[in-house]
Amino acid sequence: MLLKKLKKLKKNDEATFRVVSLLNKNFPWEILRTFIYIILTILVTYIFNKIFNVLPLSIIGLGDIILFPLWLYTIYKIWKRYFKFRNKTSYEKQLRYFLKANNFFENEIIEYETFENGRIKKQNEKIIVSSARLGVLEEDEKIRIRAYKDANIFTEKMSDLDSGLSALLGLEIDNKLDTITHTDYIFKKVKDKRIIVSSENQKENNSVDLPLNNNLNWNILKQPHLLLAGVTGSGKTTFLNYLIIEIKKMNAELFICDPKRSDLSSLKHYLGDDYVASEVNNIAKLSRIVKEVMTNRFIEYKENPDKFSYGYSYVDYGLKPVFLIFDELGAFRAGADKKVFQETMKNLTEVILKGREMGVFVVLSTQQPNSSNIPTELRDNLSVRLAMGNMSSEAYRMVFGDSLADLQTINAMGAGYIFLDGQGWQLPKYFEAPYLDYENFDFIEELKKYK
Ligand SMILES: Nc1ncnc2c1ncn2[C@@H]1O[C@H](COP(=O)(O)OP(=O)(O)OP(=O)(O)O)[C@@H](O)[C@H]1O
C-alpha cells in the first residue's frame, strides 16, 4: 500500500518537474504537440471544406468565413506554445549547462573496435556514465529547481547550490527546502518591491492578510502576533504607523500601550483614552481589557454549545479582529512595580498563547530584544518577527533564534530582516518596510479617516 503511494508520488513528481540530466536527452513533447495541433487544424479545414463544398480555399465562401476564427485561434495557440516552449527549453538548457560547467557528471572511457581498410582498429570514446539530476517546475510566480539526492557522489553537493543557481537564473533565492531525497530551491520571478504608502481614500480590508510588500502578506490567522525589534532611528515607529493604518482598514479594534510616552501615546487624542495608555496602571488595565475580550469571546463562542462550531475561528463567527500594540515592554518593566508587571505579562502571555482563534492579536515592539524584555517562550509564539536596521548578533539571535545565516549590513532606510512562521522559511529574509513619504503622507490625517 505504502509502496504504491510512494510510486504514485514519484510519478507525480516526475510529471510536474521536468528533469534534466546529462545521461539522456529530453524528448521534445512540446514540438510534437504543436505539430499534432497543426495537422488537426488542417484536417478539420479539409473536412469542413469538403462538407460545404467550397474548395478551393482561396475562394471566400461560407466554409472559409466559419473557418477563419479557427485559423486565428490556431495561430494564437502556436504563438503561445512557442513562447512557452522557448522558456521551457531555455531553463532546461540552462540546467544542462549548469551540470556540465560544475562537473556534475562522471565520464568513462570505453574501448571499441572498428574495421577499416581490412584491419581491426581499436578506438576510445568518452561516455557519461553518471550525472546529477535537476528538475525545473515553473509556477505562476515562482520557479522551483529540484536537486535530486540520488545517493551518488553528487548527493552532498545538491544541498549547496544556492549561489550557483542564483547566478545561473539571475534571480535571488526566495526559499530553500531540504529533504532526504532532494533540495528545492525556490526563486521568485517578481522581485520584492516595497510598498509606497500614499494617502488614499478610505479602503477596507476584509481579508486576514495585511500586506508587507508586493510578495508578502502578514496572514494574521496563520501567523498571529508580531515582534518588532530595532534600535532607535531604525524605522520602528514608521512601521508601527503603517500597521496602525492597515489595522484600521481591517475595521479592527485597536489598543495601544506606550510606556515611553512617545508619539504613539499622543494618539489618544484621536483614538480615545479608552484605547491608548501610557501610564503604568492604565497599561495594566488595557492588558486586562484585551484579555477579557478574548476570554469573553471564548465563553460566548467556544463554550456555548449553541454557537460552537468545530474548527471555527473569529472570521467564521463574523467577529472583528482586536489588536494590542505594546511599544517597549522594557520601559514598562522599568517603570512598573513587580506585581503590576507580572499581572500585565500574564495577560499578554495568555493573549499571545490563545488569542488567534478568537481574533485577538499582539504587536510587541522593543529596542532591546533581550530575554527580560521578551521572554523566549513568548518570542517563540510571535509568528512574525522583524529586526529593523542593524543589530548585534546577540540581538538577532534573540529575535530569530539560532537559524541565522550571514545577515548583511542594512543600508536602506526602514529596512531589516523578517521571519514568518509557516512559510517553510529556514532563514530570515531581507525586508524593506512600506515607505512612508512623510512630506506627502500625513499619518494623523490618514488615521482620522478611520474613526
Ligand atoms: N519605512 C520608512 N519610510 C520612510 N521613512 C522612513 C521609514 N523608516 C524610517 N524612515 C525614516 O527614518 C526616520 C526614523 O524612523 P523612525 O522614527 O520610524 O525610527 P524609530 O526606530 O522609531 O526611532 P525612535 O525609536 O527614535 O522613534 C524617520 O523620521 C524617517 O525619516
Short mmCIF file of N, CA and C in Angstrom, two decimals, residues 241-399:
data_model
loop_
_atom_site.label_atom_id
_atom_site.label_comp_id
_atom_site.label_asym_id
_atom_site.label_seq_id
_atom_site.Cartn_x
_atom_site.Cartn_y
_atom_site.Cartn_z
N ASN A 241 3.32 52.97 12.52
CA ASN A 241 2.31 53.87 11.92
C ASN A 241 1.62 53.19 10.75
N TYR A 242 2.43 52.53 9.94
CA TYR A 242 1.86 51.81 8.79
C TYR A 242 0.89 50.73 9.27
N LEU A 243 1.35 49.97 10.29
CA LEU A 243 0.49 48.89 10.81
C LEU A 243 -0.83 49.44 11.35
N ILE A 244 -0.74 50.58 12.03
CA ILE A 244 -1.95 51.17 12.64
C ILE A 244 -2.99 51.47 11.55
N ILE A 245 -2.54 52.07 10.44
CA ILE A 245 -3.48 52.38 9.36
C ILE A 245 -4.06 51.09 8.77
N GLU A 246 -3.18 50.10 8.56
CA GLU A 246 -3.64 48.84 7.95
C GLU A 246 -4.60 48.10 8.90
N ILE A 247 -4.32 48.17 10.21
CA ILE A 247 -5.20 47.53 11.19
C ILE A 247 -6.57 48.21 11.16
N LYS A 248 -6.55 49.53 11.03
CA LYS A 248 -7.81 50.27 10.96
C LYS A 248 -8.59 49.91 9.70
N LYS A 249 -7.85 49.67 8.61
CA LYS A 249 -8.52 49.26 7.36
C LYS A 249 -9.25 47.94 7.54
N MET A 250 -8.75 47.13 8.48
CA MET A 250 -9.39 45.83 8.73
C MET A 250 -10.61 45.99 9.64
N ASN A 251 -10.94 47.25 9.93
CA ASN A 251 -12.09 47.52 10.79
C ASN A 251 -11.90 46.87 12.17
N ALA A 252 -10.65 46.86 12.61
CA ALA A 252 -10.34 46.17 13.87
C ALA A 252 -10.42 47.14 15.03
N GLU A 253 -10.51 46.59 16.22
CA GLU A 253 -10.43 47.40 17.42
C GLU A 253 -8.95 47.45 17.80
N LEU A 254 -8.45 48.66 18.05
CA LEU A 254 -7.01 48.80 18.27
C LEU A 254 -6.73 49.41 19.64
N PHE A 255 -5.89 48.75 20.42
CA PHE A 255 -5.45 49.26 21.72
C PHE A 255 -3.94 49.51 21.64
N ILE A 256 -3.50 50.61 22.24
CA ILE A 256 -2.07 50.92 22.18
C ILE A 256 -1.53 51.19 23.59
N CYS A 257 -0.40 50.54 23.92
CA CYS A 257 0.28 50.82 25.18
C CYS A 257 1.64 51.42 24.85
N ASP A 258 1.90 52.61 25.38
CA ASP A 258 3.16 53.28 25.07
C ASP A 258 3.80 53.80 26.37
N PRO A 259 4.47 52.93 27.12
CA PRO A 259 5.04 53.38 28.39
C PRO A 259 6.14 54.42 28.23
N LYS A 260 6.71 54.55 27.01
CA LYS A 260 7.78 55.54 26.80
C LYS A 260 7.20 56.95 26.62
N ARG A 261 5.88 57.01 26.47
CA ARG A 261 5.17 58.27 26.18
C ARG A 261 5.75 58.94 24.95
N SER A 262 5.96 58.17 23.91
CA SER A 262 6.47 58.75 22.67
C SER A 262 5.27 59.17 21.81
N ASP A 263 5.51 59.27 20.49
CA ASP A 263 4.44 59.74 19.60
C ASP A 263 3.17 58.91 19.70
N LEU A 264 3.35 57.61 19.94
CA LEU A 264 2.16 56.74 19.95
C LEU A 264 1.17 57.15 21.03
N SER A 265 1.70 57.60 22.19
CA SER A 265 0.79 57.93 23.29
C SER A 265 -0.11 59.11 22.91
N SER A 266 0.39 59.98 22.01
CA SER A 266 -0.44 61.13 21.63
C SER A 266 -1.63 60.71 20.75
N LEU A 267 -1.65 59.48 20.35
CA LEU A 267 -2.78 59.02 19.53
C LEU A 267 -4.08 58.93 20.34
N LYS A 268 -3.95 59.08 21.66
CA LYS A 268 -5.19 59.05 22.47
C LYS A 268 -6.11 60.21 22.09
N HIS A 269 -5.53 61.28 21.53
CA HIS A 269 -6.36 62.41 21.09
C HIS A 269 -7.26 62.01 19.92
N TYR A 270 -6.87 60.98 19.22
CA TYR A 270 -7.64 60.57 18.03
C TYR A 270 -8.40 59.27 18.27
N LEU A 271 -7.78 58.37 19.06
CA LEU A 271 -8.42 57.06 19.26
C LEU A 271 -9.22 57.02 20.57
N GLY A 272 -8.92 57.95 21.47
CA GLY A 272 -9.65 57.99 22.74
C GLY A 272 -8.85 57.37 23.87
N ASP A 273 -9.11 57.88 25.11
CA ASP A 273 -8.37 57.41 26.29
C ASP A 273 -8.59 55.93 26.59
N ASP A 274 -9.74 55.42 26.15
CA ASP A 274 -10.02 54.01 26.44
C ASP A 274 -9.15 53.06 25.61
N TYR A 275 -8.50 53.63 24.59
CA TYR A 275 -7.76 52.75 23.67
C TYR A 275 -6.25 52.96 23.71
N VAL A 276 -5.81 54.09 24.30
CA VAL A 276 -4.37 54.35 24.34
C VAL A 276 -3.95 54.62 25.78
N ALA A 277 -2.89 53.92 26.23
CA ALA A 277 -2.44 54.11 27.60
C ALA A 277 -0.94 54.30 27.64
N SER A 278 -0.48 55.22 28.53
CA SER A 278 0.97 55.36 28.69
C SER A 278 1.36 55.29 30.16
N GLU A 279 0.39 55.43 31.02
CA GLU A 279 0.66 55.40 32.46
C GLU A 279 0.55 53.93 32.93
N VAL A 280 1.43 53.57 33.88
CA VAL A 280 1.58 52.16 34.26
C VAL A 280 0.25 51.45 34.56
N ASN A 281 -0.56 52.07 35.43
CA ASN A 281 -1.80 51.39 35.81
C ASN A 281 -2.78 51.27 34.64
N ASN A 282 -2.79 52.30 33.80
CA ASN A 282 -3.67 52.24 32.62
C ASN A 282 -3.22 51.16 31.64
N ILE A 283 -1.92 51.01 31.54
CA ILE A 283 -1.39 49.96 30.65
C ILE A 283 -1.84 48.59 31.18
N ALA A 284 -1.69 48.42 32.50
CA ALA A 284 -2.10 47.14 33.09
C ALA A 284 -3.60 46.92 32.83
N LYS A 285 -4.37 48.02 32.93
CA LYS A 285 -5.82 47.92 32.73
C LYS A 285 -6.15 47.51 31.27
N LEU A 286 -5.45 48.16 30.32
CA LEU A 286 -5.70 47.81 28.91
C LEU A 286 -5.38 46.34 28.65
N SER A 287 -4.28 45.87 29.24
CA SER A 287 -3.91 44.46 29.00
C SER A 287 -5.01 43.54 29.57
N ARG A 288 -5.62 43.98 30.69
CA ARG A 288 -6.70 43.18 31.30
C ARG A 288 -7.92 43.20 30.38
N ILE A 289 -8.22 44.40 29.84
CA ILE A 289 -9.41 44.52 28.97
C ILE A 289 -9.27 43.61 27.74
N VAL A 290 -8.07 43.68 27.13
CA VAL A 290 -7.85 42.87 25.92
C VAL A 290 -7.98 41.38 26.24
N LYS A 291 -7.42 41.00 27.39
CA LYS A 291 -7.52 39.58 27.78
C LYS A 291 -8.99 39.20 28.01
N GLU A 292 -9.74 40.13 28.60
CA GLU A 292 -11.15 39.83 28.87
C GLU A 292 -11.96 39.72 27.57
N VAL A 293 -11.63 40.57 26.59
CA VAL A 293 -12.32 40.47 25.29
C VAL A 293 -12.14 39.05 24.77
N MET A 294 -10.89 38.58 24.86
CA MET A 294 -10.61 37.23 24.38
C MET A 294 -11.36 36.17 25.19
N THR A 295 -11.29 36.30 26.50
CA THR A 295 -11.94 35.30 27.37
C THR A 295 -13.45 35.29 27.11
N ASN A 296 -14.04 36.50 26.99
CA ASN A 296 -15.49 36.56 26.75
C ASN A 296 -15.88 35.93 25.42
N ARG A 297 -15.02 36.13 24.43
CA ARG A 297 -15.31 35.51 23.13
C ARG A 297 -15.26 33.99 23.25
N PHE A 298 -14.29 33.51 24.00
CA PHE A 298 -14.20 32.05 24.20
C PHE A 298 -15.47 31.53 24.89
N ILE A 299 -15.91 32.29 25.92
CA ILE A 299 -17.10 31.83 26.65
C ILE A 299 -18.31 31.85 25.72
N GLU A 300 -18.42 32.95 24.94
CA GLU A 300 -19.62 33.07 24.11
C GLU A 300 -19.64 32.10 22.93
N TYR A 301 -18.48 31.85 22.35
CA TYR A 301 -18.49 31.07 21.11
C TYR A 301 -17.98 29.64 21.26
N LYS A 302 -17.07 29.43 22.18
CA LYS A 302 -16.49 28.08 22.25
C LYS A 302 -17.16 27.24 23.33
N GLU A 303 -17.56 27.93 24.40
CA GLU A 303 -18.13 27.14 25.50
C GLU A 303 -19.64 27.06 25.42
N ASN A 304 -20.21 27.80 24.48
CA ASN A 304 -21.66 27.79 24.33
C ASN A 304 -22.03 26.83 23.21
N PRO A 305 -22.70 25.69 23.56
CA PRO A 305 -22.96 24.67 22.54
C PRO A 305 -23.82 25.17 21.38
N ASP A 306 -24.63 26.25 21.62
CA ASP A 306 -25.47 26.76 20.53
C ASP A 306 -24.65 27.46 19.46
N LYS A 307 -23.53 28.06 19.88
CA LYS A 307 -22.74 28.83 18.91
C LYS A 307 -21.48 28.08 18.46
N PHE A 308 -21.09 27.09 19.26
CA PHE A 308 -19.83 26.41 18.97
C PHE A 308 -19.89 25.64 17.64
N SER A 309 -18.89 25.85 16.82
CA SER A 309 -18.71 25.02 15.62
C SER A 309 -17.26 24.60 15.58
N TYR A 310 -17.06 23.33 15.37
CA TYR A 310 -15.71 22.79 15.39
C TYR A 310 -14.85 23.44 14.31
N GLY A 311 -13.67 23.91 14.69
CA GLY A 311 -12.74 24.47 13.71
C GLY A 311 -13.04 25.91 13.31
N TYR A 312 -14.07 26.51 13.87
CA TYR A 312 -14.40 27.89 13.51
C TYR A 312 -13.42 28.87 14.17
N SER A 313 -13.11 29.94 13.42
CA SER A 313 -12.27 30.99 14.01
C SER A 313 -13.13 32.26 14.09
N TYR A 314 -12.54 33.34 14.58
CA TYR A 314 -13.30 34.60 14.71
C TYR A 314 -13.87 35.04 13.36
N VAL A 315 -13.19 34.70 12.26
CA VAL A 315 -13.67 35.10 10.93
C VAL A 315 -15.01 34.41 10.66
N ASP A 316 -15.07 33.12 10.97
CA ASP A 316 -16.31 32.36 10.72
C ASP A 316 -17.46 32.87 11.59
N TYR A 317 -17.11 33.39 12.78
CA TYR A 317 -18.16 33.91 13.66
C TYR A 317 -18.52 35.36 13.32
N GLY A 318 -17.82 35.92 12.32
CA GLY A 318 -18.10 37.31 11.90
C GLY A 318 -17.65 38.34 12.93
N LEU A 319 -16.57 38.01 13.67
CA LEU A 319 -16.09 38.95 14.69
C LEU A 319 -14.99 39.85 14.13
N LYS A 320 -14.89 41.04 14.68
CA LYS A 320 -13.82 41.97 14.28
C LYS A 320 -12.50 41.53 14.91
N PRO A 321 -11.39 41.70 14.23
CA PRO A 321 -10.13 41.43 14.93
C PRO A 321 -9.84 42.51 15.97
N VAL A 322 -9.07 42.14 16.98
CA VAL A 322 -8.67 43.09 18.03
C VAL A 322 -7.14 43.06 18.09
N PHE A 323 -6.53 44.24 18.09
CA PHE A 323 -5.07 44.30 18.15
C PHE A 323 -4.63 45.08 19.38
N LEU A 324 -3.56 44.61 19.99
CA LEU A 324 -2.92 45.37 21.06
C LEU A 324 -1.48 45.64 20.63
N ILE A 325 -1.15 46.92 20.46
CA ILE A 325 0.24 47.29 20.15
C ILE A 325 0.90 47.71 21.46
N PHE A 326 2.00 47.04 21.80
CA PHE A 326 2.70 47.36 23.05
C PHE A 326 4.10 47.80 22.67
N ASP A 327 4.35 49.12 22.79
CA ASP A 327 5.64 49.65 22.37
C ASP A 327 6.59 49.73 23.57
N GLU A 328 7.51 48.81 23.62
CA GLU A 328 8.58 48.77 24.61
C GLU A 328 8.19 48.19 25.97
N LEU A 329 8.18 46.89 26.01
CA LEU A 329 7.95 46.19 27.27
C LEU A 329 9.02 46.56 28.30
N GLY A 330 10.24 46.79 27.79
CA GLY A 330 11.37 47.11 28.67
C GLY A 330 11.09 48.36 29.50
N ALA A 331 10.57 49.40 28.83
CA ALA A 331 10.28 50.65 29.53
C ALA A 331 9.19 50.43 30.58
N PHE A 332 8.24 49.56 30.27
CA PHE A 332 7.16 49.27 31.22
C PHE A 332 7.72 48.54 32.44
N ARG A 333 8.60 47.60 32.19
CA ARG A 333 9.19 46.83 33.29
C ARG A 333 9.97 47.76 34.24
N ALA A 334 10.66 48.74 33.61
CA ALA A 334 11.46 49.66 34.42
C ALA A 334 10.56 50.55 35.29
N GLY A 335 9.36 50.88 34.78
CA GLY A 335 8.51 51.83 35.49
C GLY A 335 7.48 51.19 36.41
N ALA A 336 7.15 49.92 36.19
CA ALA A 336 6.05 49.31 36.94
C ALA A 336 6.57 48.54 38.15
N ASP A 337 5.74 48.47 39.23
CA ASP A 337 6.21 47.61 40.31
C ASP A 337 5.99 46.15 39.91
N LYS A 338 6.64 45.29 40.66
CA LYS A 338 6.75 43.88 40.26
C LYS A 338 5.38 43.23 40.02
N LYS A 339 4.45 43.53 40.93
CA LYS A 339 3.14 42.88 40.88
C LYS A 339 2.37 43.27 39.60
N VAL A 340 2.41 44.60 39.33
CA VAL A 340 1.69 45.10 38.14
C VAL A 340 2.35 44.53 36.88
N PHE A 341 3.67 44.52 36.90
CA PHE A 341 4.38 43.99 35.73
C PHE A 341 4.02 42.52 35.49
N GLN A 342 4.02 41.76 36.58
CA GLN A 342 3.74 40.32 36.43
C GLN A 342 2.31 40.08 35.95
N GLU A 343 1.38 40.88 36.45
CA GLU A 343 -0.02 40.70 36.03
C GLU A 343 -0.16 41.02 34.53
N THR A 344 0.49 42.12 34.11
CA THR A 344 0.41 42.53 32.70
C THR A 344 1.05 41.46 31.81
N MET A 345 2.19 40.95 32.25
CA MET A 345 2.86 39.91 31.47
C MET A 345 1.99 38.67 31.34
N LYS A 346 1.28 38.36 32.43
CA LYS A 346 0.42 37.18 32.45
C LYS A 346 -0.71 37.37 31.41
N ASN A 347 -1.29 38.58 31.42
CA ASN A 347 -2.36 38.87 30.46
C ASN A 347 -1.86 38.76 29.02
N LEU A 348 -0.69 39.38 28.79
CA LEU A 348 -0.12 39.35 27.43
C LEU A 348 0.17 37.92 27.00
N THR A 349 0.77 37.17 27.92
CA THR A 349 1.13 35.79 27.58
C THR A 349 -0.11 34.99 27.21
N GLU A 350 -1.16 35.18 27.98
CA GLU A 350 -2.39 34.43 27.69
C GLU A 350 -2.94 34.77 26.31
N VAL A 351 -2.94 36.08 26.01
CA VAL A 351 -3.46 36.50 24.70
C VAL A 351 -2.57 35.94 23.58
N ILE A 352 -1.27 35.99 23.80
CA ILE A 352 -0.35 35.50 22.76
C ILE A 352 -0.53 33.99 22.55
N LEU A 353 -0.77 33.28 23.64
CA LEU A 353 -0.90 31.82 23.51
C LEU A 353 -2.26 31.40 22.94
N LYS A 354 -3.31 32.17 23.26
CA LYS A 354 -4.66 31.69 22.91
C LYS A 354 -5.46 32.60 21.98
N GLY A 355 -4.92 33.81 21.71
CA GLY A 355 -5.75 34.82 21.04
C GLY A 355 -6.13 34.55 19.60
N ARG A 356 -5.32 33.81 18.88
CA ARG A 356 -5.50 33.64 17.44
C ARG A 356 -6.92 33.25 17.04
N GLU A 357 -7.41 32.19 17.65
CA GLU A 357 -8.70 31.64 17.25
C GLU A 357 -9.83 32.66 17.39
N MET A 358 -9.73 33.48 18.45
CA MET A 358 -10.78 34.46 18.72
C MET A 358 -10.43 35.85 18.17
N GLY A 359 -9.38 35.90 17.35
CA GLY A 359 -9.06 37.14 16.65
C GLY A 359 -8.47 38.24 17.52
N VAL A 360 -7.71 37.86 18.54
CA VAL A 360 -7.07 38.89 19.38
C VAL A 360 -5.54 38.77 19.20
N PHE A 361 -4.95 39.85 18.71
CA PHE A 361 -3.55 39.79 18.30
C PHE A 361 -2.70 40.83 19.02
N VAL A 362 -1.41 40.49 19.16
CA VAL A 362 -0.49 41.39 19.87
C VAL A 362 0.67 41.77 18.95
N VAL A 363 1.05 43.04 19.00
CA VAL A 363 2.28 43.50 18.33
C VAL A 363 3.18 44.02 19.45
N LEU A 364 4.34 43.38 19.62
CA LEU A 364 5.28 43.82 20.65
C LEU A 364 6.46 44.49 19.99
N SER A 365 6.81 45.67 20.48
CA SER A 365 7.95 46.33 19.87
C SER A 365 9.00 46.62 20.95
N THR A 366 10.25 46.49 20.59
CA THR A 366 11.32 46.71 21.57
C THR A 366 12.62 47.16 20.92
N GLN A 367 13.36 47.98 21.67
CA GLN A 367 14.69 48.38 21.16
C GLN A 367 15.72 47.32 21.50
N GLN A 368 15.50 46.68 22.65
CA GLN A 368 16.49 45.69 23.09
C GLN A 368 15.80 44.35 23.29
N PRO A 369 15.90 43.50 22.31
CA PRO A 369 15.18 42.22 22.42
C PRO A 369 15.94 41.22 23.29
N ASN A 370 16.10 41.55 24.59
CA ASN A 370 16.77 40.56 25.45
C ASN A 370 15.71 39.73 26.18
N SER A 371 16.20 38.69 26.87
CA SER A 371 15.24 37.73 27.41
C SER A 371 14.40 38.31 28.55
N SER A 372 14.83 39.43 29.16
CA SER A 372 13.97 40.01 30.20
C SER A 372 12.85 40.81 29.56
N ASN A 373 13.14 41.45 28.40
CA ASN A 373 12.09 42.23 27.74
C ASN A 373 11.12 41.34 26.99
N ILE A 374 11.66 40.34 26.32
CA ILE A 374 10.81 39.40 25.58
C ILE A 374 11.23 37.98 25.98
N PRO A 375 10.56 37.40 26.96
CA PRO A 375 10.93 36.03 27.34
C PRO A 375 10.87 35.09 26.12
N THR A 376 11.83 34.15 26.07
CA THR A 376 11.95 33.29 24.89
C THR A 376 10.67 32.54 24.56
N GLU A 377 9.96 32.10 25.62
CA GLU A 377 8.74 31.32 25.33
C GLU A 377 7.68 32.21 24.69
N LEU A 378 7.71 33.52 24.99
CA LEU A 378 6.79 34.45 24.32
C LEU A 378 7.22 34.65 22.88
N ARG A 379 8.52 34.89 22.72
CA ARG A 379 9.06 35.13 21.37
C ARG A 379 8.69 34.00 20.42
N ASP A 380 8.77 32.77 20.90
CA ASP A 380 8.51 31.64 20.01
C ASP A 380 7.05 31.59 19.57
N ASN A 381 6.20 32.32 20.25
CA ASN A 381 4.79 32.34 19.84
C ASN A 381 4.41 33.60 19.06
N LEU A 382 5.40 34.43 18.78
CA LEU A 382 5.16 35.60 17.94
C LEU A 382 5.55 35.17 16.52
N SER A 383 4.56 34.93 15.69
CA SER A 383 4.84 34.24 14.42
C SER A 383 5.53 35.11 13.37
N VAL A 384 5.41 36.44 13.51
CA VAL A 384 6.12 37.31 12.59
C VAL A 384 7.17 38.05 13.41
N ARG A 385 8.43 37.95 12.97
CA ARG A 385 9.49 38.62 13.72
C ARG A 385 10.30 39.51 12.80
N LEU A 386 10.46 40.74 13.23
CA LEU A 386 11.15 41.73 12.40
C LEU A 386 12.27 42.38 13.18
N ALA A 387 13.43 42.47 12.56
CA ALA A 387 14.54 43.21 13.17
C ALA A 387 14.90 44.33 12.21
N MET A 388 14.63 45.55 12.60
CA MET A 388 14.86 46.69 11.71
C MET A 388 16.27 47.25 11.93
N GLY A 389 16.87 47.75 10.86
CA GLY A 389 18.20 48.35 10.94
C GLY A 389 19.26 47.31 11.27
N ASN A 390 20.40 47.76 11.75
CA ASN A 390 21.49 46.83 12.08
C ASN A 390 21.48 46.53 13.57
N MET A 391 21.56 45.25 13.89
CA MET A 391 21.53 44.86 15.29
C MET A 391 22.75 43.99 15.59
N SER A 392 23.04 43.83 16.86
CA SER A 392 24.17 42.96 17.24
C SER A 392 23.76 41.52 16.97
N SER A 393 24.77 40.63 16.83
CA SER A 393 24.42 39.25 16.52
C SER A 393 23.63 38.63 17.68
N GLU A 394 23.91 39.13 18.90
CA GLU A 394 23.16 38.64 20.06
C GLU A 394 21.68 39.01 19.93
N ALA A 395 21.43 40.27 19.51
CA ALA A 395 20.05 40.73 19.36
C ALA A 395 19.35 39.96 18.23
N TYR A 396 20.06 39.73 17.13
CA TYR A 396 19.47 38.94 16.04
C TYR A 396 19.08 37.56 16.56
N ARG A 397 19.96 36.98 17.37
CA ARG A 397 19.69 35.64 17.90
C ARG A 397 18.45 35.65 18.79
N MET A 398 18.30 36.73 19.53
CA MET A 398 17.12 36.85 20.39
C MET A 398 15.83 36.93 19.56
N VAL A 399 15.92 37.61 18.42
CA VAL A 399 14.71 37.77 17.59
C VAL A 399 14.42 36.50 16.79
#
